[in-house]
Structure formats: structure tokens, C-alpha cells
Amino acid sequence: MNPAQILNQASQFFTYRFKIAGAELTISSIFQIILWLTLLILFTRILKKFLKSRLLVKFKIDEGNREALSTIISYAFAVLGFILILQTTGFNLASIAVIAGGLGVGIGFGLQNITNNFVSGLTLLVERTVKVGDFVEFDGLSGYVKEIAIRATIIRTLDGSDVVVPNSKLVENKLVNWSLESYTGRIHIPIGVAYESDPLLVTEILLKSAYMESAVLSDPAPKVIFNGFGDNALHFDLQVWINRIDQKIPVTSSINFIVEYNLRQQGINIPFPQRDLWLRNPEVLNFGRRQREVPQELAEVHHRPIPSPAVKPLALRDLLRQVTYFQNLTDLELRQLIEIGYRKRLLASEILFHEGDPGNAFYIILSGSVEVYVEKINKHLTNLTAGKFFGELALMLGIPRTATVRAKEETILFVITNKGFEKLLRENPELSEVMVQELGKHQEELAQRQQQLREMGLVNAAEDDKNLRVWVRKRLKNLFSL
């Protein structure tokens, strides 16, 4: 067969005409359709990448919404392009629909999982309950949603591995999305202490430890739950809120280190399971001879000086009892006072408040020192060091600050705000009367404060009274809505 005959047969092969769904096609036109579909797929991928990485970024749309919009738009463009290609080649779409319906019955069973995953993927993209960048927990694994594709979703775990999860699994099963609205979340840290430990002191230490970790939020405030009495320990649960729940593991580790250190500083033991061994015939063992034979190295140890125990830091409970108005509170009432407060860190020369500011908080200096001065005339009044307190009268009576306070060095304060103090008085109505009686012992100072408020027009006519105790009682009720 000569070359001319070969070319002639090849030409006849590629130009051979046949009909499919009402369209007259040739082999060459089929190759053209394949080429156009390939170009359509490439263009669709480029379009999705352009929308996600460039165009939608200019509109300041977050990563999860960019992924959803770019995927839906690219899918719509691919469907539209596929229809146009079929129409330009002469396909009858009505005939194709009939054929597809017939084939769907036969092959639907084999492709039902793929179809289910495809529809589930569209559901995820439209509902946006799970978006790219979200931190999720699913089927025992935690990680970030890296991509939501047609068939499956890719989750990047905290260990750096990529897990491919069919979309239908995410739609049909329970999934925890930690970042659906925000990354803020609560973590629980169980702690057991020895039975001889003081529960109030333990509560104080746990709350102090929580505030020593910078990732812990002060609102909502950390909380300590006394879970009960175990076989070997008192069981507590430290509950803290953090601004990045995906940092749960390192934050928990950090708090555990801090808790262990603070418990050790206060001499509180973390127990371990113990068992007592009883010997039925102890006389069989020759303990007498062993006790007489003391090794030389042990004898030397007995003569070594015993190191003195480290000085324990002053407990916040003891500091609160130094405040006149709190000295008669029970341990349970002090525990509530400790729980409603929080710790505040001041840098050197940082201003805590200015004169004239609302007196809406009470402070105890845990470490460091502050200077109290009159800012207008630059007059130094006093310096306060660790263990001192200030602002308690302003908190209880709502009196404006009469001086400015700034840190002389890095300082840590224990703070009780009016919001927390109101909660304490609401939960303990009898406590307000205790405050009234204690405040009533300082008649001269109360008279000065009352006159100061009158001059500033801050005394309500309904609460004003010549009897200072009656005035204080009314003042507390109005300030804290008792």
C-alpha cells in the first residue's frame, strides 16, 4: 500500500460521519470536543485560583468565603462552558437528557457515593458551616480545613499531615467547628491535691496560675470547680477561656507548669495512689539486725544540716483579711471575693488611673510598688508596696479618684471591679450590712466623702441622709442595684 492510499484511508477514517443524540459527528470533531473540554478544565482551575488569590482579596473577603465563592463560580462556569461546547457541535440537549436519564438508572448505583460527596461538597460551600481555615475536630482528629473540593475535604492536622475526608462524612456525622464564630474557647484542667490541703488556698493558687498565663482571658473570668473527694485526692477543675482554642495543647502545658510551681511554693502536695502492705508474720523478717547496720554514707547524711524551708508567699486570703471591711468574712465568702477578682500587670511608669476618674475598682498590690500623687500640682503623696491595698472606699461608695496612681516598677495587682463586687453582694445579701457596719465606724471620713459627693452633685436626693450609716446603706443599694 502506497503512501497516497494510507493518507486516503486516514482521511476517510477521520471524516467518517455518524450520529449521536441528533448531532452528526466525525472522529476529528470528537478530538476537537476533547480538546475544548481540556481547555475548559484548565481555564476553570485558573479562574478559581485568580478569584481566590487576587480578585476576591481586593474586596477584603475572608479566606473561607473566598474559597466558597471561587469554587461555586468556577463550577457554574464549567457547566455553562460544557453546555456551550455541546451546542456548538450540534448536540441535541433534550436527547442527551433522555440518554443521561436512562444511563443514570443503570450507573447511578455505582456512582451514588461520588454523587453524594459532590452534593455534600456543594452543601458545605453554600451553608458555610465549615470553611477553609476553620479549626475543626472530627472523628478523633483536630486540624484546619485546608481545602473543600468536589469529592472530599482536606484537613491539615496539628501534626502536619493532610487527611482526606469524603464530604458526605462531614455532612452526615457530628463535627465540632471551634472557629465557626470565633476562636475563643474554654479548656478544662483537672488537678488533684492532698486531703490536708486548704481548699480556699488551692482555689486562690489555681486562679493566680491562670492569670499568669498570657493566653488566658479575664472576661469570661477563670473559674475553679471543686468536683469532689477522690480515693487519694481532692479533685478540682480549673476552667479558663483562651482567645485561640487551637492553642489548647501548649496553653494547657504552660498552665500545668505554673500550677505545679505555685502549689510547690505553698507546700501543697499533688498525691499519688498509695497502698498499705500488712505483714501477717513480721517476726520472720530479721529487721533488728538490718536496723543496726547503718551504712557509712547514711550516717553522714544524718549529720548534714537540714536546709530551711523556702519562705511561702503571702496568700491573697491573708491580704484580703487585712482590709478592714473584709476581715470578718468567712473562708467561703473570701473564696467568692477571690474568684470575682483578676490580676492586672503594670509596666514601670504606667498610669493605673488619674485623679477624677470613676472609683470603680479596688486594688491589692501582689508584687512591685506604686506611687500615689496629685497630678495637677505634681505633689507626691506616698508609695505603696506589696501587701498594701487602695481604692476600696471608692469602689463601695462610687467616689471619684482623688489622686493619680502609677507603677514605680513592674507591678502585679489583684483587682476587684464594681461588676464583680455587685455580683458578690447579690449572691450574699447579708454581706452588704456587714459593709455598712464596718464603714459606719469611720464617721469622720464618711462625712468628708459625703460632703465631697454633695459638692459634685453626685448624691441622689432619695439616698441623702444625715445618719451616715443609713446613707451608706442607701448608697450601696443604688450603686449595686441591691
Short mmCIF file of C-alpha atoms in Angstrom, two decimals:
data_model
loop_
_atom_site.label_atom_id
_atom_site.label_comp_id
_atom_site.label_asym_id
_atom_site.label_seq_id
_atom_site.Cartn_x
_atom_site.Cartn_y
_atom_site.Cartn_z
CA MET A 1 0.00 0.00 0.00
CA ASN A 2 1.49 3.28 -1.12
CA PRO A 3 1.53 6.47 0.99
CA ALA A 4 -1.27 8.02 -1.05
CA GLN A 5 -3.57 5.12 -0.20
CA ILE A 6 -2.66 5.37 3.50
CA LEU A 7 -3.48 9.08 3.57
CA ASN A 8 -6.71 8.43 1.71
CA GLN A 9 -7.84 5.81 4.26
CA ALA A 10 -6.81 8.01 7.17
CA SER A 11 -8.79 10.87 5.69
CA GLN A 12 -11.81 8.63 5.29
CA PHE A 13 -11.43 7.47 8.91
CA PHE A 14 -11.31 10.97 10.39
CA THR A 15 -14.11 12.22 8.15
CA TYR A 16 -16.40 9.26 8.73
CA ARG A 17 -19.75 10.62 9.89
CA PHE A 18 -22.07 9.15 12.49
CA LYS A 19 -24.90 10.47 14.63
CA ILE A 20 -25.11 10.80 18.44
CA ALA A 21 -28.10 12.50 20.19
CA GLY A 22 -29.17 14.11 16.91
CA ALA A 23 -25.73 15.51 16.13
CA GLU A 24 -23.67 14.41 13.10
CA LEU A 25 -20.08 13.91 14.24
CA THR A 26 -16.74 12.82 12.86
CA ILE A 27 -13.69 11.43 14.56
CA SER A 28 -11.90 14.73 14.10
CA SER A 29 -14.78 16.64 15.69
CA ILE A 30 -14.65 14.32 18.70
CA PHE A 31 -10.96 15.16 19.15
CA GLN A 32 -11.90 18.83 18.92
CA ILE A 33 -14.51 18.37 21.64
CA ILE A 34 -11.94 16.64 23.86
CA LEU A 35 -9.51 19.49 23.25
CA TRP A 36 -12.13 22.11 24.10
CA LEU A 37 -13.12 20.26 27.29
CA THR A 38 -9.46 20.04 28.33
CA LEU A 39 -9.04 23.77 27.77
CA LEU A 40 -12.27 24.38 29.70
CA ILE A 41 -10.97 22.42 32.69
CA LEU A 42 -7.65 24.28 32.67
CA PHE A 43 -9.38 27.63 32.35
CA THR A 44 -11.77 26.76 35.18
CA ARG A 45 -8.85 25.97 37.50
CA ILE A 46 -7.07 29.20 36.53
CA LEU A 47 -10.30 31.15 37.09
CA LYS A 48 -10.76 29.65 40.58
CA LYS A 49 -7.19 30.44 41.56
CA PHE A 50 -7.49 34.01 40.22
CA LEU A 51 -10.74 34.64 42.09
CA LYS A 52 -9.49 33.16 45.37
CA SER A 53 -5.98 34.63 45.39
CA ARG A 54 -6.41 38.00 43.69
CA LEU A 55 -9.83 39.39 42.82
CA LEU A 56 -11.77 38.48 45.99
CA VAL A 57 -8.81 39.51 48.18
CA LYS A 58 -9.28 43.10 47.00
CA PHE A 59 -12.80 43.06 48.43
CA LYS A 60 -11.35 42.01 51.84
CA ILE A 61 -13.34 38.75 51.92
CA ASP A 62 -12.05 36.19 54.44
CA GLU A 63 -10.33 33.01 53.32
CA GLY A 64 -13.29 30.69 53.93
CA ASN A 65 -15.75 32.82 51.93
CA ARG A 66 -13.19 33.30 49.12
CA GLU A 67 -12.89 29.54 48.79
CA ALA A 68 -16.67 29.07 48.67
CA LEU A 69 -17.31 31.87 46.14
CA SER A 70 -14.44 30.91 43.84
CA THR A 71 -15.48 27.23 43.85
CA ILE A 72 -19.15 27.93 43.14
CA ILE A 73 -18.34 30.44 40.35
CA SER A 74 -15.83 28.10 38.73
CA TYR A 75 -18.32 25.18 38.91
CA ALA A 76 -21.03 27.34 37.29
CA PHE A 77 -18.64 28.46 34.55
CA ALA A 78 -17.60 24.84 33.88
CA VAL A 79 -21.24 23.72 33.50
CA LEU A 80 -22.04 26.69 31.22
CA GLY A 81 -18.93 26.06 29.12
CA PHE A 82 -19.76 22.36 28.79
CA ILE A 83 -23.28 23.19 27.53
CA LEU A 84 -21.92 25.71 25.01
CA ILE A 85 -19.40 23.19 23.65
CA LEU A 86 -22.15 20.61 23.15
CA GLN A 87 -24.44 23.12 21.44
CA THR A 88 -21.75 24.36 19.03
CA THR A 89 -21.11 20.79 17.94
CA GLY A 90 -24.82 20.26 17.17
CA PHE A 91 -25.81 18.03 20.11
CA ASN A 92 -29.50 17.93 20.96
CA LEU A 93 -29.60 18.66 24.70
CA ALA A 94 -33.07 17.17 25.02
CA SER A 95 -31.84 13.89 23.56
CA ILE A 96 -28.82 13.96 25.85
CA ALA A 97 -31.10 14.46 28.85
CA VAL A 98 -33.11 11.38 27.87
CA ILE A 99 -29.94 9.33 27.39
CA ALA A 100 -28.46 10.60 30.66
CA GLY A 101 -31.69 9.72 32.47
CA GLY A 102 -31.59 6.21 31.10
CA LEU A 103 -27.94 5.74 31.91
CA GLY A 104 -28.48 7.27 35.34
CA VAL A 105 -30.68 4.40 36.37
CA GLY A 106 -28.04 1.89 35.35
CA ILE A 107 -24.87 3.57 36.59
CA GLY A 108 -26.41 5.54 39.47
CA PHE A 109 -25.82 2.71 41.90
CA GLY A 110 -22.14 2.64 41.02
CA LEU A 111 -21.71 6.41 41.24
CA GLN A 112 -24.02 7.14 44.17
CA ASN A 113 -21.11 7.71 46.60
CA ILE A 114 -19.44 10.14 44.20
CA THR A 115 -22.75 11.95 43.64
CA ASN A 116 -23.40 12.05 47.38
CA ASN A 117 -19.98 13.54 48.04
CA PHE A 118 -20.44 16.08 45.24
CA VAL A 119 -23.81 17.25 46.58
CA SER A 120 -22.40 17.30 50.12
CA GLY A 121 -19.50 19.46 48.90
CA LEU A 122 -21.95 21.94 47.38
CA THR A 123 -23.90 21.91 50.66
CA LEU A 124 -20.77 22.76 52.64
CA LEU A 125 -19.88 25.57 50.24
CA VAL A 126 -23.37 27.09 50.28
CA GLU A 127 -24.17 26.72 54.01
CA ARG A 128 -20.63 27.70 55.04
CA THR A 129 -20.88 25.88 58.37
CA VAL A 130 -17.39 24.63 57.55
CA LYS A 131 -15.00 26.95 55.71
CA VAL A 132 -11.38 26.86 54.62
CA GLY A 133 -9.21 27.92 57.55
CA ASP A 134 -11.64 26.70 60.23
CA PHE A 135 -10.28 24.70 63.15
CA VAL A 136 -12.37 21.53 63.43
CA GLU A 137 -12.49 18.30 65.41
CA PHE A 138 -13.78 15.24 63.59
CA ASP A 139 -13.58 11.51 64.26
CA GLY A 140 -10.80 11.85 66.82
CA LEU A 141 -8.60 14.25 64.85
CA SER A 142 -8.15 18.01 65.11
CA GLY A 143 -6.89 20.36 62.45
CA TYR A 144 -7.53 23.15 59.98
CA VAL A 145 -9.70 22.86 56.87
CA LYS A 146 -7.22 23.21 54.03
CA GLU A 147 -9.48 22.72 51.02
CA ILE A 148 -13.10 21.82 50.19
CA ALA A 149 -13.02 20.06 46.81
CA ILE A 150 -15.71 18.40 44.68
CA ARG A 151 -15.42 14.99 46.30
CA ALA A 152 -13.59 15.45 49.57
CA THR A 153 -12.33 17.94 52.14
CA ILE A 154 -8.67 18.08 53.13
CA ILE A 155 -7.92 18.64 56.84
CA ARG A 156 -4.39 19.61 57.91
CA THR A 157 -3.85 18.09 61.36
CA LEU A 158 -1.80 19.65 64.15
CA ASP A 159 0.91 17.09 63.38
CA GLY A 160 1.23 18.45 59.83
CA SER A 161 -0.42 15.56 57.99
CA ASP A 162 -3.22 16.01 55.45
CA VAL A 163 -6.33 13.87 55.97
CA VAL A 164 -8.76 13.45 53.06
CA VAL A 165 -12.34 13.18 54.35
CA PRO A 166 -15.29 12.48 51.98
CA ASN A 167 -17.69 15.42 52.03
CA SER A 168 -20.65 13.20 52.89
CA LYS A 169 -18.94 12.19 56.16
CA LEU A 170 -18.71 15.83 57.23
CA VAL A 171 -22.36 16.50 56.39
CA GLU A 172 -23.85 13.35 57.92
CA ASN A 173 -21.70 12.97 61.05
CA LYS A 174 -21.06 15.12 64.10
CA LEU A 175 -18.32 17.69 63.57
CA VAL A 176 -17.05 20.26 66.07
CA ASN A 177 -16.17 23.59 64.46
CA TRP A 178 -14.23 25.51 67.12
CA SER A 179 -13.92 28.62 64.95
CA LEU A 180 -17.43 28.92 63.47
CA GLU A 181 -17.94 32.33 65.10
CA SER A 182 -14.59 32.91 66.81
CA TYR A 183 -11.52 31.04 68.03
CA THR A 184 -12.42 31.72 71.68
CA GLY A 185 -12.98 28.55 73.68
CA ARG A 186 -12.84 27.07 77.18
CA ILE A 187 -10.42 24.42 78.35
CA HIS A 188 -10.63 22.24 81.46
CA ILE A 189 -7.55 21.40 83.53
CA PRO A 190 -8.14 18.72 86.22
CA ILE A 191 -5.98 18.98 89.35
CA GLY A 192 -5.80 16.76 92.43
CA VAL A 193 -4.30 17.86 95.76
CA ALA A 194 -3.66 16.11 99.07
CA TYR A 195 -6.52 15.82 101.57
CA GLU A 196 -4.80 18.04 104.15
CA SER A 197 -4.79 20.96 101.68
CA ASP A 198 -6.85 24.09 102.30
CA PRO A 199 -9.49 24.27 99.51
CA LEU A 200 -9.61 28.09 99.70
CA LEU A 201 -5.86 28.35 99.29
CA VAL A 202 -5.97 25.87 96.42
CA THR A 203 -8.67 27.94 94.69
CA GLU A 204 -6.55 31.07 95.08
CA ILE A 205 -3.45 29.37 93.69
CA LEU A 206 -5.29 27.94 90.68
CA LEU A 207 -6.82 31.31 89.79
CA LYS A 208 -3.47 33.02 90.26
CA SER A 209 -1.85 30.44 87.99
CA ALA A 210 -4.49 31.00 85.32
CA TYR A 211 -3.85 34.75 85.20
CA MET A 212 -0.10 34.16 84.98
CA GLU A 213 -0.65 32.66 81.51
CA SER A 214 -0.96 35.48 78.96
CA ALA A 215 -3.28 33.50 76.67
CA VAL A 216 -5.99 33.25 79.36
CA LEU A 217 -8.82 35.78 79.09
CA SER A 218 -10.04 37.79 82.06
CA ASP A 219 -13.55 38.00 80.58
CA PRO A 220 -15.04 35.42 80.86
CA ALA A 221 -13.08 35.01 84.06
CA PRO A 222 -11.32 31.76 85.03
CA LYS A 223 -13.28 29.55 87.39
CA VAL A 224 -12.42 26.79 89.84
CA ILE A 225 -14.83 23.90 90.39
CA PHE A 226 -14.49 21.58 93.39
CA ASN A 227 -15.50 18.27 91.81
CA GLY A 228 -15.42 16.13 94.93
CA PHE A 229 -13.46 13.73 97.10
CA GLY A 230 -11.43 11.05 95.36
CA ASP A 231 -9.70 7.97 96.72
CA ASN A 232 -6.40 9.78 97.16
CA ALA A 233 -7.04 13.47 96.48
CA LEU A 234 -9.39 16.45 96.45
CA HIS A 235 -10.38 16.93 92.82
CA PHE A 236 -10.55 20.43 91.32
CA ASP A 237 -11.26 21.58 87.78
CA LEU A 238 -9.67 24.80 86.54
CA GLN A 239 -11.75 26.25 83.71
CA VAL A 240 -10.20 29.02 81.62
CA TRP A 241 -11.13 30.77 78.38
CA ILE A 242 -8.47 31.38 75.77
CA ASN A 243 -8.59 33.51 72.63
CA ARG A 244 -7.15 30.74 70.39
CA ILE A 245 -8.67 27.35 71.11
CA ASP A 246 -6.33 25.81 68.53
CA GLN A 247 -3.53 26.59 71.01
CA LYS A 248 -5.17 24.41 73.65
CA ILE A 249 -2.30 21.93 73.98
CA PRO A 250 0.57 24.41 74.56
CA VAL A 251 -1.59 26.62 76.81
CA THR A 252 -2.63 23.62 78.93
CA SER A 253 1.00 22.58 79.24
CA SER A 254 2.03 26.08 80.29
CA ILE A 255 -0.72 26.31 82.93
CA ASN A 256 0.23 22.88 84.28
CA PHE A 257 3.83 24.05 84.76
CA ILE A 258 2.63 27.22 86.52
CA VAL A 259 0.18 25.33 88.75
CA GLU A 260 2.81 22.79 89.80
CA TYR A 261 5.27 25.56 90.67
CA ASN A 262 2.75 27.60 92.69
CA LEU A 263 1.46 24.56 94.58
CA ARG A 264 5.02 23.59 95.44
CA GLN A 265 5.75 27.14 96.65
CA GLN A 266 2.83 26.89 99.09
CA GLY A 267 3.80 23.40 100.25
CA ILE A 268 0.69 21.75 98.77
CA ASN A 269 1.28 18.19 97.60
CA ILE A 270 -0.07 16.51 94.48
CA PRO A 271 -0.77 12.96 95.74
CA PHE A 272 -0.34 9.66 94.00
CA PRO A 273 -2.18 6.35 94.60
CA GLN A 274 -0.92 4.58 97.74
CA ARG A 275 -1.45 1.10 99.13
CA ASP A 276 -0.71 -0.17 102.66
CA LEU A 277 1.12 -3.51 102.95
CA TRP A 278 0.35 -5.62 106.04
CA LEU A 279 2.65 -8.49 107.00
CA ARG A 280 0.97 -11.48 108.64
CA ASN A 281 4.24 -12.81 110.23
CA PRO A 282 6.58 -9.83 110.57
CA GLU A 283 8.74 -11.69 113.12
CA VAL A 284 10.05 -13.89 110.33
CA LEU A 285 11.94 -10.95 108.90
CA ASN A 286 15.09 -10.01 110.74
CA PHE A 287 14.56 -6.27 110.92
CA GLY A 288 16.57 -5.84 114.10
CA ARG A 289 19.89 -6.77 112.53
CA ARG A 290 19.29 -4.60 109.48
CA GLN A 291 18.45 -1.60 111.60
CA ARG A 292 21.71 -1.93 113.50
CA GLU A 293 23.74 -1.98 110.30
CA VAL A 294 23.69 1.64 109.17
CA PRO A 295 25.82 2.28 106.06
CA GLN A 296 28.53 4.89 106.40
CA GLU A 297 27.03 7.16 103.72
CA LEU A 298 23.66 7.18 105.54
CA ALA A 299 25.36 8.03 108.82
CA GLU A 300 26.97 11.03 107.15
CA VAL A 301 23.64 12.18 105.81
CA HIS A 302 22.15 12.29 109.33
CA HIS A 303 24.83 14.79 110.38
CA ARG A 304 24.27 17.13 107.45
CA PRO A 305 22.40 20.37 108.24
CA ILE A 306 18.77 20.38 107.14
CA PRO A 307 18.07 23.25 104.75
CA SER A 308 15.47 25.74 105.95
CA PRO A 309 12.20 25.67 104.03
CA ALA A 310 11.59 28.39 101.46
CA VAL A 311 9.50 31.34 102.59
CA LYS A 312 5.97 30.94 101.34
CA PRO A 313 4.46 33.90 99.50
CA LEU A 314 1.72 35.72 101.37
CA ALA A 315 -1.69 34.30 100.49
CA LEU A 316 -4.28 36.57 98.91
CA ARG A 317 -6.75 35.42 101.57
CA ASP A 318 -4.49 36.91 104.26
CA LEU A 319 -4.13 40.14 102.30
CA LEU A 320 -7.91 40.47 101.98
CA ARG A 321 -8.32 39.94 105.73
CA GLN A 322 -6.06 42.93 106.33
CA VAL A 323 -8.73 45.10 104.70
CA THR A 324 -10.98 46.36 107.49
CA TYR A 325 -14.17 45.74 105.55
CA PHE A 326 -13.29 42.15 104.71
CA GLN A 327 -11.62 40.96 107.93
CA ASN A 328 -14.78 39.30 109.29
CA LEU A 329 -15.65 37.43 106.12
CA THR A 330 -15.75 33.65 106.28
CA ASP A 331 -13.48 31.48 104.11
CA LEU A 332 -16.40 30.77 101.78
CA GLU A 333 -17.12 34.49 101.34
CA LEU A 334 -13.43 35.18 100.78
CA ARG A 335 -13.37 32.45 98.15
CA GLN A 336 -16.11 34.25 96.24
CA LEU A 337 -14.19 37.51 96.56
CA ILE A 338 -11.05 35.86 95.18
CA GLU A 339 -12.97 34.34 92.27
CA ILE A 340 -14.57 37.61 91.12
CA GLY A 341 -11.22 39.42 91.03
CA TYR A 342 -8.47 39.21 88.47
CA ARG A 343 -4.78 40.05 88.17
CA LYS A 344 -3.52 43.09 86.30
CA ARG A 345 0.07 43.69 85.24
CA LEU A 346 1.50 47.22 85.08
CA LEU A 347 4.77 48.16 83.41
CA ALA A 348 7.15 50.61 85.04
CA SER A 349 5.77 54.21 84.91
CA GLU A 350 2.40 53.01 83.57
CA ILE A 351 -0.58 55.01 84.86
CA LEU A 352 -3.28 52.95 86.59
CA PHE A 353 -5.80 55.81 86.88
CA HIS A 354 -5.92 59.62 87.03
CA GLU A 355 -7.49 61.85 89.65
CA GLY A 356 -11.12 62.45 88.82
CA ASP A 357 -11.56 59.04 87.18
CA PRO A 358 -14.51 56.92 88.40
CA GLY A 359 -13.76 54.91 91.51
CA ASN A 360 -14.90 51.61 90.06
CA ALA A 361 -12.25 49.19 91.33
CA PHE A 362 -10.31 48.14 94.40
CA TYR A 363 -6.66 47.04 94.24
CA ILE A 364 -4.22 44.91 96.27
CA ILE A 365 -0.54 45.01 95.37
CA LEU A 366 0.76 41.46 94.96
CA SER A 367 4.25 42.42 93.80
CA GLY A 368 6.07 45.61 92.89
CA SER A 369 5.12 49.11 94.06
CA VAL A 370 3.10 52.16 93.01
CA GLU A 371 3.31 55.90 93.60
CA VAL A 372 0.31 57.97 94.67
CA TYR A 373 0.49 61.67 93.73
CA VAL A 374 -1.61 64.69 92.82
CA GLU A 375 -1.12 65.20 89.12
CA LYS A 376 -2.35 68.81 88.88
CA ILE A 377 0.28 70.17 91.27
CA ASN A 378 2.76 67.31 90.80
CA LYS A 379 2.78 66.56 94.54
CA HIS A 380 3.98 63.20 95.82
CA LEU A 381 1.71 61.68 98.47
CA THR A 382 3.01 58.18 99.24
CA ASN A 383 4.45 54.94 97.89
CA LEU A 384 2.63 51.64 98.32
CA THR A 385 4.44 48.29 98.22
CA ALA A 386 3.46 44.61 98.06
CA GLY A 387 0.71 43.71 100.52
CA LYS A 388 -0.82 47.20 100.55
CA PHE A 389 -4.29 47.97 99.20
CA PHE A 390 -6.10 51.06 97.97
CA GLY A 391 -9.37 52.13 96.35
CA GLU A 392 -11.74 50.05 98.48
CA LEU A 393 -13.75 53.05 99.73
CA ALA A 394 -14.05 54.48 96.22
CA LEU A 395 -15.37 51.13 94.99
CA MET A 396 -18.01 50.74 97.69
CA LEU A 397 -19.24 54.35 97.57
CA GLY A 398 -18.63 55.18 93.91
CA ILE A 399 -16.35 58.10 94.77
CA PRO A 400 -14.13 59.67 92.05
CA ARG A 401 -10.40 59.24 92.41
CA THR A 402 -8.72 61.98 94.42
CA ALA A 403 -5.18 61.16 93.23
CA THR A 404 -3.25 59.58 90.38
CA VAL A 405 -1.53 56.18 90.73
CA ARG A 406 1.33 54.92 88.57
CA ALA A 407 3.67 51.94 88.82
CA LYS A 408 7.21 52.60 90.03
CA GLU A 409 8.32 49.22 88.65
CA GLU A 410 6.72 46.20 87.04
CA THR A 411 3.75 45.54 89.33
CA ILE A 412 1.03 42.93 89.64
CA LEU A 413 -2.29 43.96 91.16
CA PHE A 414 -5.31 41.99 92.31
CA VAL A 415 -8.37 43.87 91.03
CA ILE A 416 -11.99 43.75 92.15
CA THR A 417 -14.27 45.74 89.84
CA ASN A 418 -17.70 47.15 90.62
CA LYS A 419 -19.23 44.49 88.35
CA GLY A 420 -17.65 41.66 90.35
CA PHE A 421 -18.41 43.39 93.67
CA GLU A 422 -22.07 43.74 92.67
CA LYS A 423 -22.19 40.01 91.90
CA LEU A 424 -20.74 39.25 95.35
CA LEU A 425 -23.33 41.41 97.13
CA ARG A 426 -26.18 39.96 95.09
CA GLU A 427 -25.19 36.41 95.99
CA ASN A 428 -24.62 37.36 99.66
CA PRO A 429 -27.23 39.97 100.67
CA GLU A 430 -26.14 39.88 104.30
CA LEU A 431 -22.65 40.98 103.27
CA SER A 432 -23.84 44.50 102.40
CA GLU A 433 -24.97 45.05 106.00
CA VAL A 434 -21.55 43.90 107.23
CA MET A 435 -20.01 46.53 104.96
CA VAL A 436 -22.39 49.18 106.29
CA GLN A 437 -21.42 48.43 109.90
CA GLU A 438 -17.70 48.49 109.12
CA LEU A 439 -17.94 51.71 107.12
CA GLY A 440 -20.02 53.24 109.89
CA LYS A 441 -17.04 53.02 112.25
CA HIS A 442 -15.28 55.74 110.22
CA GLN A 443 -17.70 58.61 110.79
CA GLU A 444 -15.29 61.46 110.11
CA GLU A 445 -14.03 60.06 106.80
CA LEU A 446 -17.56 59.19 105.68
CA ALA A 447 -18.73 62.72 106.45
CA GLN A 448 -15.93 64.13 104.28
CA ARG A 449 -16.77 61.78 101.42
CA GLN A 450 -20.47 62.60 101.66
CA GLN A 451 -19.75 66.33 101.54
CA GLN A 452 -17.41 65.81 98.59
CA LEU A 453 -20.14 63.99 96.65
CA ARG A 454 -22.68 66.69 97.55
CA GLU A 455 -20.41 69.41 96.15
CA MET A 456 -20.00 67.41 92.94
CA GLY A 457 -23.75 66.84 92.68
CA LEU A 458 -23.36 63.05 92.84
CA VAL A 459 -25.62 62.44 95.82
CA ASN A 460 -29.13 61.37 94.93
CA ALA A 461 -31.78 63.21 96.96
CA ALA A 462 -33.52 59.92 97.69
CA GLU A 463 -30.36 58.46 99.28
CA ASP A 464 -29.10 61.56 101.15
CA ASP A 465 -29.39 61.25 104.92
CA LYS A 466 -27.80 62.83 107.98
CA ASN A 467 -27.34 59.40 109.51
CA LEU A 468 -24.16 58.23 107.78
CA ARG A 469 -24.93 54.53 108.14
CA VAL A 470 -28.36 54.99 106.60
CA TRP A 471 -26.75 56.98 103.78
CA VAL A 472 -24.15 54.27 103.16
CA ARG A 473 -26.87 51.60 103.14
CA LYS A 474 -28.89 53.53 100.55
CA ARG A 475 -25.75 54.31 98.57
CA LEU A 476 -24.82 50.64 98.29
CA LYS A 477 -28.34 49.73 97.19
CA ASN A 478 -28.37 52.38 94.46
CA LEU A 479 -24.84 51.71 93.19
CA PHE A 480 -25.14 47.94 93.02
CA SER A 481 -28.90 47.61 92.37
CA LEU A 482 -29.47 45.55 95.52
#
